[in-house]
PDB file of C-alpha atoms and ligand atoms in Angstrom:
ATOM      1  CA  UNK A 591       0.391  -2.812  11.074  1.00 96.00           C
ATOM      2  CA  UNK A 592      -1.323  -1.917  14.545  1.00 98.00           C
ATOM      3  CA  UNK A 593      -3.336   1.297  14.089  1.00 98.00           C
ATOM      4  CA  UNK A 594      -4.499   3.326  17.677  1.00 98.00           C
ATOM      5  CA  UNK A 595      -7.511   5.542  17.508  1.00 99.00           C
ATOM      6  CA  UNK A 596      -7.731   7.652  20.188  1.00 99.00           C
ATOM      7  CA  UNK A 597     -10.956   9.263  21.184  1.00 98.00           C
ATOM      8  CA  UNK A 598     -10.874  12.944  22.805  1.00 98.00           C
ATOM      9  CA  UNK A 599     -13.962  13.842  22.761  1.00 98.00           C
ATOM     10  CA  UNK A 600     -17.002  13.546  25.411  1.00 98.00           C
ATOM     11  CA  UNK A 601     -19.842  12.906  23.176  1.00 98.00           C
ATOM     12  CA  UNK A 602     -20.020   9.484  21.863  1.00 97.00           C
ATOM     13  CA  UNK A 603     -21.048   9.298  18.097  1.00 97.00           C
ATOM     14  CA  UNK A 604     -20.482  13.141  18.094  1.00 98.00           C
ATOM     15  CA  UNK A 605     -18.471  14.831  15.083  1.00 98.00           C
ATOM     16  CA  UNK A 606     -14.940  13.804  16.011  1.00 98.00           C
ATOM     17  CA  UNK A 607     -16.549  10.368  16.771  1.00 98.00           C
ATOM     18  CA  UNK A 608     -17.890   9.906  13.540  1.00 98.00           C
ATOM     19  CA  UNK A 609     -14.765  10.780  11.561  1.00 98.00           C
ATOM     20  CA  UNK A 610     -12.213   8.490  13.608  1.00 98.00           C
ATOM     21  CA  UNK A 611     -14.200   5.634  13.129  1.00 98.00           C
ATOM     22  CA  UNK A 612     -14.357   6.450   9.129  1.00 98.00           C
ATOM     23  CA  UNK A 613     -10.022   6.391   9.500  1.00 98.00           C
ATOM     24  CA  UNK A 614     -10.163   3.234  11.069  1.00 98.00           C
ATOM     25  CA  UNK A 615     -12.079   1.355   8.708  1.00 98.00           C
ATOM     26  CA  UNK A 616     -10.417   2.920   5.848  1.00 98.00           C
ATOM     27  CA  UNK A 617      -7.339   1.426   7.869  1.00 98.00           C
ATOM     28  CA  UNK A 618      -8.831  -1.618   8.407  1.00 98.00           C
ATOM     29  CA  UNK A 619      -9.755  -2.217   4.761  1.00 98.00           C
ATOM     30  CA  UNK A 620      -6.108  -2.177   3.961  1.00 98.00           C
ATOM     31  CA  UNK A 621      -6.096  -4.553   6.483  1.00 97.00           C
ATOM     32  CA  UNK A 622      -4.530  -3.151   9.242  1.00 98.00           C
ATOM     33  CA  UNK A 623      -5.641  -4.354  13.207  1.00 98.00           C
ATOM     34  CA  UNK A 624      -7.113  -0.976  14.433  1.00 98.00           C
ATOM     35  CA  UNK A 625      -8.070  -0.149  17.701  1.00 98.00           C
ATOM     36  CA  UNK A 626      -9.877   2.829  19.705  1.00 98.00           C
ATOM     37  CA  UNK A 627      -9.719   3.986  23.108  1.00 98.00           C
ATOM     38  CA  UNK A 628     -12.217   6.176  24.308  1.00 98.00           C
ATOM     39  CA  UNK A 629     -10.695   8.458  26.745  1.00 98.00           C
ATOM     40  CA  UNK A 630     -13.742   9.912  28.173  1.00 98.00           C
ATOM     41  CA  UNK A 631     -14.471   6.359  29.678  1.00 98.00           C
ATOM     42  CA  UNK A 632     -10.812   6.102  31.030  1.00 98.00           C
ATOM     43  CA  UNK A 633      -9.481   7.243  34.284  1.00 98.00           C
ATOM     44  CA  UNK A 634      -6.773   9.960  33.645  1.00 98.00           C
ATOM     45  CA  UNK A 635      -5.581  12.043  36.257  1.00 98.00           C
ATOM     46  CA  UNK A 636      -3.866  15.177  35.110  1.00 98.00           C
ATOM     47  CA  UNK A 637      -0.048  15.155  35.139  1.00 98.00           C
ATOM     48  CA  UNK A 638       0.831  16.116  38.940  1.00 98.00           C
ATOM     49  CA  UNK A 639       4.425  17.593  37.625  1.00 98.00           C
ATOM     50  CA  UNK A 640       5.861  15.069  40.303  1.00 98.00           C
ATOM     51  CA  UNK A 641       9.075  13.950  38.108  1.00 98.00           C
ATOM     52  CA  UNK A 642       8.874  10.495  38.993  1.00 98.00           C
ATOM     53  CA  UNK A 643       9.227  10.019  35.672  1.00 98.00           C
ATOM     54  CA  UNK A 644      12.510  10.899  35.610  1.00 98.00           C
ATOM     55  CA  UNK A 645      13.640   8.173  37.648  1.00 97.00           C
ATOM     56  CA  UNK A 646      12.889   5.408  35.121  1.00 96.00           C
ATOM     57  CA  UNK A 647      10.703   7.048  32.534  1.00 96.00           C
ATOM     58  CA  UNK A 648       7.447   5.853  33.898  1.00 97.00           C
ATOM     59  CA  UNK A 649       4.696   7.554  35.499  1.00 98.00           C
ATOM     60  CA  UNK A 650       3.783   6.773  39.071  1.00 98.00           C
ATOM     61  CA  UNK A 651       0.008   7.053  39.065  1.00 98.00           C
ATOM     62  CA  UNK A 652      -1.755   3.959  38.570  1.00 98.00           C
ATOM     63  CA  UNK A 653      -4.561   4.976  36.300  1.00 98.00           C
ATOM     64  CA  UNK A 654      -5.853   3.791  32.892  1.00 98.00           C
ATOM     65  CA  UNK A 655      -3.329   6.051  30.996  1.00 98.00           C
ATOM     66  CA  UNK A 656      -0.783   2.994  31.766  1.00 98.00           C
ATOM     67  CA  UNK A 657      -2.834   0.784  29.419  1.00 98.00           C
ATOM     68  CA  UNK A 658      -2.524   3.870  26.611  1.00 98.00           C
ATOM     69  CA  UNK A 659       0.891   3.875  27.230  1.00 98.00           C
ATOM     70  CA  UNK A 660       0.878   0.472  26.363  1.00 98.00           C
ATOM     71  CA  UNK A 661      -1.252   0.817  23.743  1.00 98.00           C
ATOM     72  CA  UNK A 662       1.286   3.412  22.145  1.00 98.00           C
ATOM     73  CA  UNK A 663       4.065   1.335  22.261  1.00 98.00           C
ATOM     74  CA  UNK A 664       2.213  -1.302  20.230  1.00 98.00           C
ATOM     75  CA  UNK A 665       1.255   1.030  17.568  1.00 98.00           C
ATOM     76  CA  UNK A 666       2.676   1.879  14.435  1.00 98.00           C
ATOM     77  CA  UNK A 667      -0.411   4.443  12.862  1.00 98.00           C
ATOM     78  CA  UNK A 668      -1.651   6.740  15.896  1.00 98.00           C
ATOM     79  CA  UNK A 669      -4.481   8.531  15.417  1.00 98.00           C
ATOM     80  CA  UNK A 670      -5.795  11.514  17.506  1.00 99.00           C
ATOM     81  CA  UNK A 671      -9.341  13.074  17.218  1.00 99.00           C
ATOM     82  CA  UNK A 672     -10.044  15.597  19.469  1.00 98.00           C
ATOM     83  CA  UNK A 673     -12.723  18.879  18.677  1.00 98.00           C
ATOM     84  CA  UNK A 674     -11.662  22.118  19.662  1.00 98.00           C
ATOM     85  CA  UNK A 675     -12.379  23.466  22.883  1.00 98.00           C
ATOM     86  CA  UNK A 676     -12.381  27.080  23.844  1.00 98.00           C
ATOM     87  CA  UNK A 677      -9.827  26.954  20.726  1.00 97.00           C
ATOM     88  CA  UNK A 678      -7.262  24.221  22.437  1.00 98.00           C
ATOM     89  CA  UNK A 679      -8.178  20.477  22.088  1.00 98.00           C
ATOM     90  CA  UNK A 680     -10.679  18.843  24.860  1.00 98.00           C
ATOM     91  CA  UNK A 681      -9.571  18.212  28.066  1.00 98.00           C
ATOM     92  CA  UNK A 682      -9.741  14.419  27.961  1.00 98.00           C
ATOM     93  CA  UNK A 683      -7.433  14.927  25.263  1.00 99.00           C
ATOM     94  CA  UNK A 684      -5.105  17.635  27.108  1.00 99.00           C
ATOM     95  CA  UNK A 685      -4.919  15.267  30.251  1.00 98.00           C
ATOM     96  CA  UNK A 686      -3.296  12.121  27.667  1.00 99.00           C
ATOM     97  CA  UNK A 687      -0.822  14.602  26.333  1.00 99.00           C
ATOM     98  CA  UNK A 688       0.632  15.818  29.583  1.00 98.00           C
ATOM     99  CA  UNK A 689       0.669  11.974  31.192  1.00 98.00           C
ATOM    100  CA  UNK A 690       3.351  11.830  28.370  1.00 98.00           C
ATOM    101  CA  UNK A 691       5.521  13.556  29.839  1.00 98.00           C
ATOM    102  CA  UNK A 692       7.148  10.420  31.343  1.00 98.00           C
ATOM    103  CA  UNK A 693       7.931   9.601  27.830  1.00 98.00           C
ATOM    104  CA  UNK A 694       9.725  13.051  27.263  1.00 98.00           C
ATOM    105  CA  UNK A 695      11.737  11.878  30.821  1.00 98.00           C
ATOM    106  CA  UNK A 696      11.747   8.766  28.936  1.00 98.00           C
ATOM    107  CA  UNK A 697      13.986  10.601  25.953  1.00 98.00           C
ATOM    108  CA  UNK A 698      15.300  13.935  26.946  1.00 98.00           C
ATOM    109  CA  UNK A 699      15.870  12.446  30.332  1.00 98.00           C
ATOM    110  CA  UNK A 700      16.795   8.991  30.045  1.00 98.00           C
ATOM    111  CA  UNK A 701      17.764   9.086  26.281  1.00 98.00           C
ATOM    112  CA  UNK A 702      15.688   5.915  25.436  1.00 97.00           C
ATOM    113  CA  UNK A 703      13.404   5.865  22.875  1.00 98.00           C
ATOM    114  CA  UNK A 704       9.997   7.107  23.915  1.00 98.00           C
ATOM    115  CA  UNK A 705       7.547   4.680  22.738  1.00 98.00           C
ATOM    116  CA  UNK A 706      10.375   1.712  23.515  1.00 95.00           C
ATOM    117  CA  UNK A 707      11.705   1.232  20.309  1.00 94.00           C
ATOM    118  CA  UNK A 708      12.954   2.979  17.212  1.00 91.00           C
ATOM    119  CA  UNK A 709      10.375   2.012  14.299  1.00 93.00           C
ATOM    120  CA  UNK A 710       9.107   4.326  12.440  1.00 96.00           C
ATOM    121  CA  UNK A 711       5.559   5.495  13.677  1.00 98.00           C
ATOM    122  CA  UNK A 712       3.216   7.922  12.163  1.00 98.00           C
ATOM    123  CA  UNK A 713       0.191  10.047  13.242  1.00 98.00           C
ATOM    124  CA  UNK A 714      -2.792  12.015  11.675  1.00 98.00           C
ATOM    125  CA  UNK A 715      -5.031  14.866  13.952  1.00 98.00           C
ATOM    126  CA  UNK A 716      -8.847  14.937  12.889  1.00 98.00           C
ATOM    127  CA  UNK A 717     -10.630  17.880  14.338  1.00 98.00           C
ATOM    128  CA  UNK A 718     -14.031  20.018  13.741  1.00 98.00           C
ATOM    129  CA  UNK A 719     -15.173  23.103  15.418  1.00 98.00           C
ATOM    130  CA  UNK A 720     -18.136  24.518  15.600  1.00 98.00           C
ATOM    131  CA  UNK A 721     -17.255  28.009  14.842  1.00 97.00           C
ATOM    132  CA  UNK A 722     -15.578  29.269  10.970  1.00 95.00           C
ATOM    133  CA  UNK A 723     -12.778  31.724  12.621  1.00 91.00           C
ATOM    134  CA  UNK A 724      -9.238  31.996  10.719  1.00 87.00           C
ATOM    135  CA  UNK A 725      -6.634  30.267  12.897  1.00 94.00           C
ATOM    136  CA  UNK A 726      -9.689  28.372  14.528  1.00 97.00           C
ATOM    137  CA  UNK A 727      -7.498  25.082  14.622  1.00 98.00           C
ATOM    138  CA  UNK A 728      -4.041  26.439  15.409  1.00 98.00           C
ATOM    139  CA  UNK A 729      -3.643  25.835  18.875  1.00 98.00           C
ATOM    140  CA  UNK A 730      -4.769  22.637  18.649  1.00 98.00           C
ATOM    141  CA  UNK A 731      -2.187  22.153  15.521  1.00 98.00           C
ATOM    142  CA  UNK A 732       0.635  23.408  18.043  1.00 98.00           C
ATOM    143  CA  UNK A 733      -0.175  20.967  20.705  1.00 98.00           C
ATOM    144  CA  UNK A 734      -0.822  18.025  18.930  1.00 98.00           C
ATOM    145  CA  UNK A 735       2.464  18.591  16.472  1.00 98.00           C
ATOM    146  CA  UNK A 736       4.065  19.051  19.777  1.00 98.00           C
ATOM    147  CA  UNK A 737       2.760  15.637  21.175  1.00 98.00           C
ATOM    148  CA  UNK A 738       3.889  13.840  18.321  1.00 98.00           C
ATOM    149  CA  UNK A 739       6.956  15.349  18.141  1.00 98.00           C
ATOM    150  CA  UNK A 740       8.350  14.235  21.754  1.00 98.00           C
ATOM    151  CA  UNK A 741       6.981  10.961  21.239  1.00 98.00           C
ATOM    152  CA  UNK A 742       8.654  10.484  18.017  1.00 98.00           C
ATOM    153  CA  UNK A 743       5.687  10.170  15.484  1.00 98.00           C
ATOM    154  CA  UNK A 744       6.310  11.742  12.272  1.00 98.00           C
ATOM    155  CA  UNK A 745       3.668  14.251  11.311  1.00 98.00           C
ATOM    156  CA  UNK A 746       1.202  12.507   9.270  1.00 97.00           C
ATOM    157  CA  UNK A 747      -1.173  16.217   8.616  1.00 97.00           C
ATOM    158  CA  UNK A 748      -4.388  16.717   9.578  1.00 98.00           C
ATOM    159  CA  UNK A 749      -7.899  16.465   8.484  1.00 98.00           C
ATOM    160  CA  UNK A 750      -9.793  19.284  10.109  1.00 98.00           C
ATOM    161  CA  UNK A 751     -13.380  20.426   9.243  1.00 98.00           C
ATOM    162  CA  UNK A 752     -14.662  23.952  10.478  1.00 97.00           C
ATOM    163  CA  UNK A 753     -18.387  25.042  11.242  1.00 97.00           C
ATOM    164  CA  UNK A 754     -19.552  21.883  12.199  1.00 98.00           C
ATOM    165  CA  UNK A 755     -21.503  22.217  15.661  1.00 98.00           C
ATOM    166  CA  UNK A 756     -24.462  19.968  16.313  1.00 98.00           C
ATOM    167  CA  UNK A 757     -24.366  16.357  17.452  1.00 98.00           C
ATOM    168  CA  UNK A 758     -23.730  13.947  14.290  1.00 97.00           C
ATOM    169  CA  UNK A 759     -23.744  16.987  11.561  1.00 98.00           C
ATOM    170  CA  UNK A 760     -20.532  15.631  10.063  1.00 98.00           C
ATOM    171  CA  UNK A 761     -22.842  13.001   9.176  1.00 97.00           C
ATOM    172  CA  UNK A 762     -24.355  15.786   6.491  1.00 96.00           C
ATOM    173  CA  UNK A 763     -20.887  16.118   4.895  1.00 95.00           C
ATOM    174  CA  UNK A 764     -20.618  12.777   3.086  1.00 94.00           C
ATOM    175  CA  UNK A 765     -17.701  14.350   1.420  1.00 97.00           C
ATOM    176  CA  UNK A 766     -16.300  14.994   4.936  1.00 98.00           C
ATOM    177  CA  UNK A 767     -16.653  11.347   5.456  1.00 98.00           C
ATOM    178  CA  UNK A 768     -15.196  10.169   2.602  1.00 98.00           C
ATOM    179  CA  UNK A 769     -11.985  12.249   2.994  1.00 98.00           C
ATOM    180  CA  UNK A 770     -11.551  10.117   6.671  1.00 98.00           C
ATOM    181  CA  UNK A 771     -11.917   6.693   5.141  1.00 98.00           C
ATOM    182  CA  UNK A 772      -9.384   7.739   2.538  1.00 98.00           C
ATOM    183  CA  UNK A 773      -6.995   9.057   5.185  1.00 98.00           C
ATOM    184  CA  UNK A 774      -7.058   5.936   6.792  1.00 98.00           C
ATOM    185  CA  UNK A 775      -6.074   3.953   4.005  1.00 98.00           C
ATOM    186  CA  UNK A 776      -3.455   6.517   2.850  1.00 98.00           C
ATOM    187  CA  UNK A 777      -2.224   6.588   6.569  1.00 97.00           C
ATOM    188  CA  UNK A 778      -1.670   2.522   6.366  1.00 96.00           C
ATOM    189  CA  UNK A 779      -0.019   2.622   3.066  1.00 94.00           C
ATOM    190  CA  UNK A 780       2.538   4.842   3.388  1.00 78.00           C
TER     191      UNK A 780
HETATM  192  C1  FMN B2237     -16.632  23.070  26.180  1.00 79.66           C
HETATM  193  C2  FMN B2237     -16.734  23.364  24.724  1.00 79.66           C
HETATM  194  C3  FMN B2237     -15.919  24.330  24.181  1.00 79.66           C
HETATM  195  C4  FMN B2237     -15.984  24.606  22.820  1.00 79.66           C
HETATM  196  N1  FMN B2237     -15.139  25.556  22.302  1.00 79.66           N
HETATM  197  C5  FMN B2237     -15.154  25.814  20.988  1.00 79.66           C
HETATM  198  C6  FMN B2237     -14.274  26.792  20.433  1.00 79.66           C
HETATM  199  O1  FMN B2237     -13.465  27.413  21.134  1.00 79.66           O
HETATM  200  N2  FMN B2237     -14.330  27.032  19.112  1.00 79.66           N
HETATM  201  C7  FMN B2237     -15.209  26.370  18.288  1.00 79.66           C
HETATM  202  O2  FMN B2237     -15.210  26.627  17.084  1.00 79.66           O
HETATM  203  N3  FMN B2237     -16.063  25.429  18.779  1.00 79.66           N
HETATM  204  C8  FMN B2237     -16.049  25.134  20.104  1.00 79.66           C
HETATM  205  N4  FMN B2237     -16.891  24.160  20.624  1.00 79.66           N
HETATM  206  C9  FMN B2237     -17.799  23.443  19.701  1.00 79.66           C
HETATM  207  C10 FMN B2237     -17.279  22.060  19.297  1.00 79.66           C
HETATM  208  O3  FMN B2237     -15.990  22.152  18.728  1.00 79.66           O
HETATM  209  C11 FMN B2237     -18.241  21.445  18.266  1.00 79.66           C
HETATM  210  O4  FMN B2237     -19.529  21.339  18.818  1.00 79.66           O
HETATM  211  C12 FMN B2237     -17.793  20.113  17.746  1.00 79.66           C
HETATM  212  O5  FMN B2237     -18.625  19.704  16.682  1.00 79.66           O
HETATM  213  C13 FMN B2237     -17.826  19.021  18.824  1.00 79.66           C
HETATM  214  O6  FMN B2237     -17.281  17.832  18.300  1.00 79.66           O
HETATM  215  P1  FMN B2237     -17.679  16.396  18.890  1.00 79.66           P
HETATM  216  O7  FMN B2237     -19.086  16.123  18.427  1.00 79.66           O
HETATM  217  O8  FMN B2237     -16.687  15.460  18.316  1.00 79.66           O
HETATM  218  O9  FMN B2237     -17.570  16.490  20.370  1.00 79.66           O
HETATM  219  C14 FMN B2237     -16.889  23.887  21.972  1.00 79.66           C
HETATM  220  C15 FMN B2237     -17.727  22.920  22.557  1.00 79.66           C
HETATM  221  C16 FMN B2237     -17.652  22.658  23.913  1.00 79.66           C
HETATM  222  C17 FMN B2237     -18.550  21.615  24.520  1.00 79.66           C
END
């Protein structure tokens, strides 16, 4: 069981930070092989609507998102953590999503399986926000669910934590904490 963290955030050991890593060792303790990229150290250009793609379901720009893609393929557990910016996810995040639209050319396009194969994959969406609006995580929800969706990752839910702002302050919610290690073992043993 290969389980991808994926890192959308800009501050390193910030809120979304400190939750992902709390998955993947809950993952890991059921002993699954877990990895993290950080996207904010990768090189992702956004999606240049080119269609390329469409030719043979792979995208033309030769960037770091062709080791995610790679990296996607291998997984079976996929786990996005991204904190919500002006009420949308960040944009390190947003620019991963769109560079996977070779894999919907890949599908609706091509009619091969996005990620290569069938198995059965599954994801999970951690979040915080800084502010404690209704609907705060929404749009965030839409676009990740979407994301999944094309890429054929059943919906795994989403552990999403509101008024959290500062730098680490997750860190204050053991509880918080707890819930993420618990997730990741859940997300493993299912
Ligand atoms: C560019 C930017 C935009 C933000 N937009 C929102 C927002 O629309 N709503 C909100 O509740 N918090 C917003 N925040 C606050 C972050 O969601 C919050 O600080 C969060 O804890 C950051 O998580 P991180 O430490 O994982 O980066 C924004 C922060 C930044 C830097």
């Amino acid at each position: 069981m290969r389980v991808l963290g994926i890192a959308g955030s800009p501050r390193r050991g910030g809120n979304t930070d400190l939750l992902l890593a709390e998955v993947m060792k809950g993952a890991a303790s059921k002993g699954a092989e877990v990895k993290t990229v950080i996207l904010n150290d990768l090189e992702i250009t956004p999606c240049q609507h080119c269609d390329a793609c469409f030719e043979a379901g792979k995208c033309k720009i030769e960037d770091d998102m062709q080791m995610v893609y790679g990296e996607l393929e291998r997984a079976d557990r996929i786990v996005l953590a991204s904190p919500v910016q002006f009420m949308g996810v960040s944009a390190q995040t947003k620019a991963m999503i769109d560079r996977c639209q070779a894999l919907w050319a890949r599908k609706y396009v091509l009619k091969r399986p996005p990620l290569g194969d069938k198995r059965e994959r599954k994801g999970l969406f951690v979040s915080v926000a800084g502010m404690k609006l209704a609907n705060l995580f929404e749009p965030s929800l839409a676009t990740v669910k979407a994301w999944f969706k094309v890429l054929d990752i059943a919906y795994g839910g989403e552990l999403v934590f509101p008024g959290v702002d500062e730098k680490g302050a997750i860190a204050q919610n053991p509880d918080a904490l707890k819930q993420a290690f618990l997730a990741g073992q859940r997300l493993v043993a299912e």
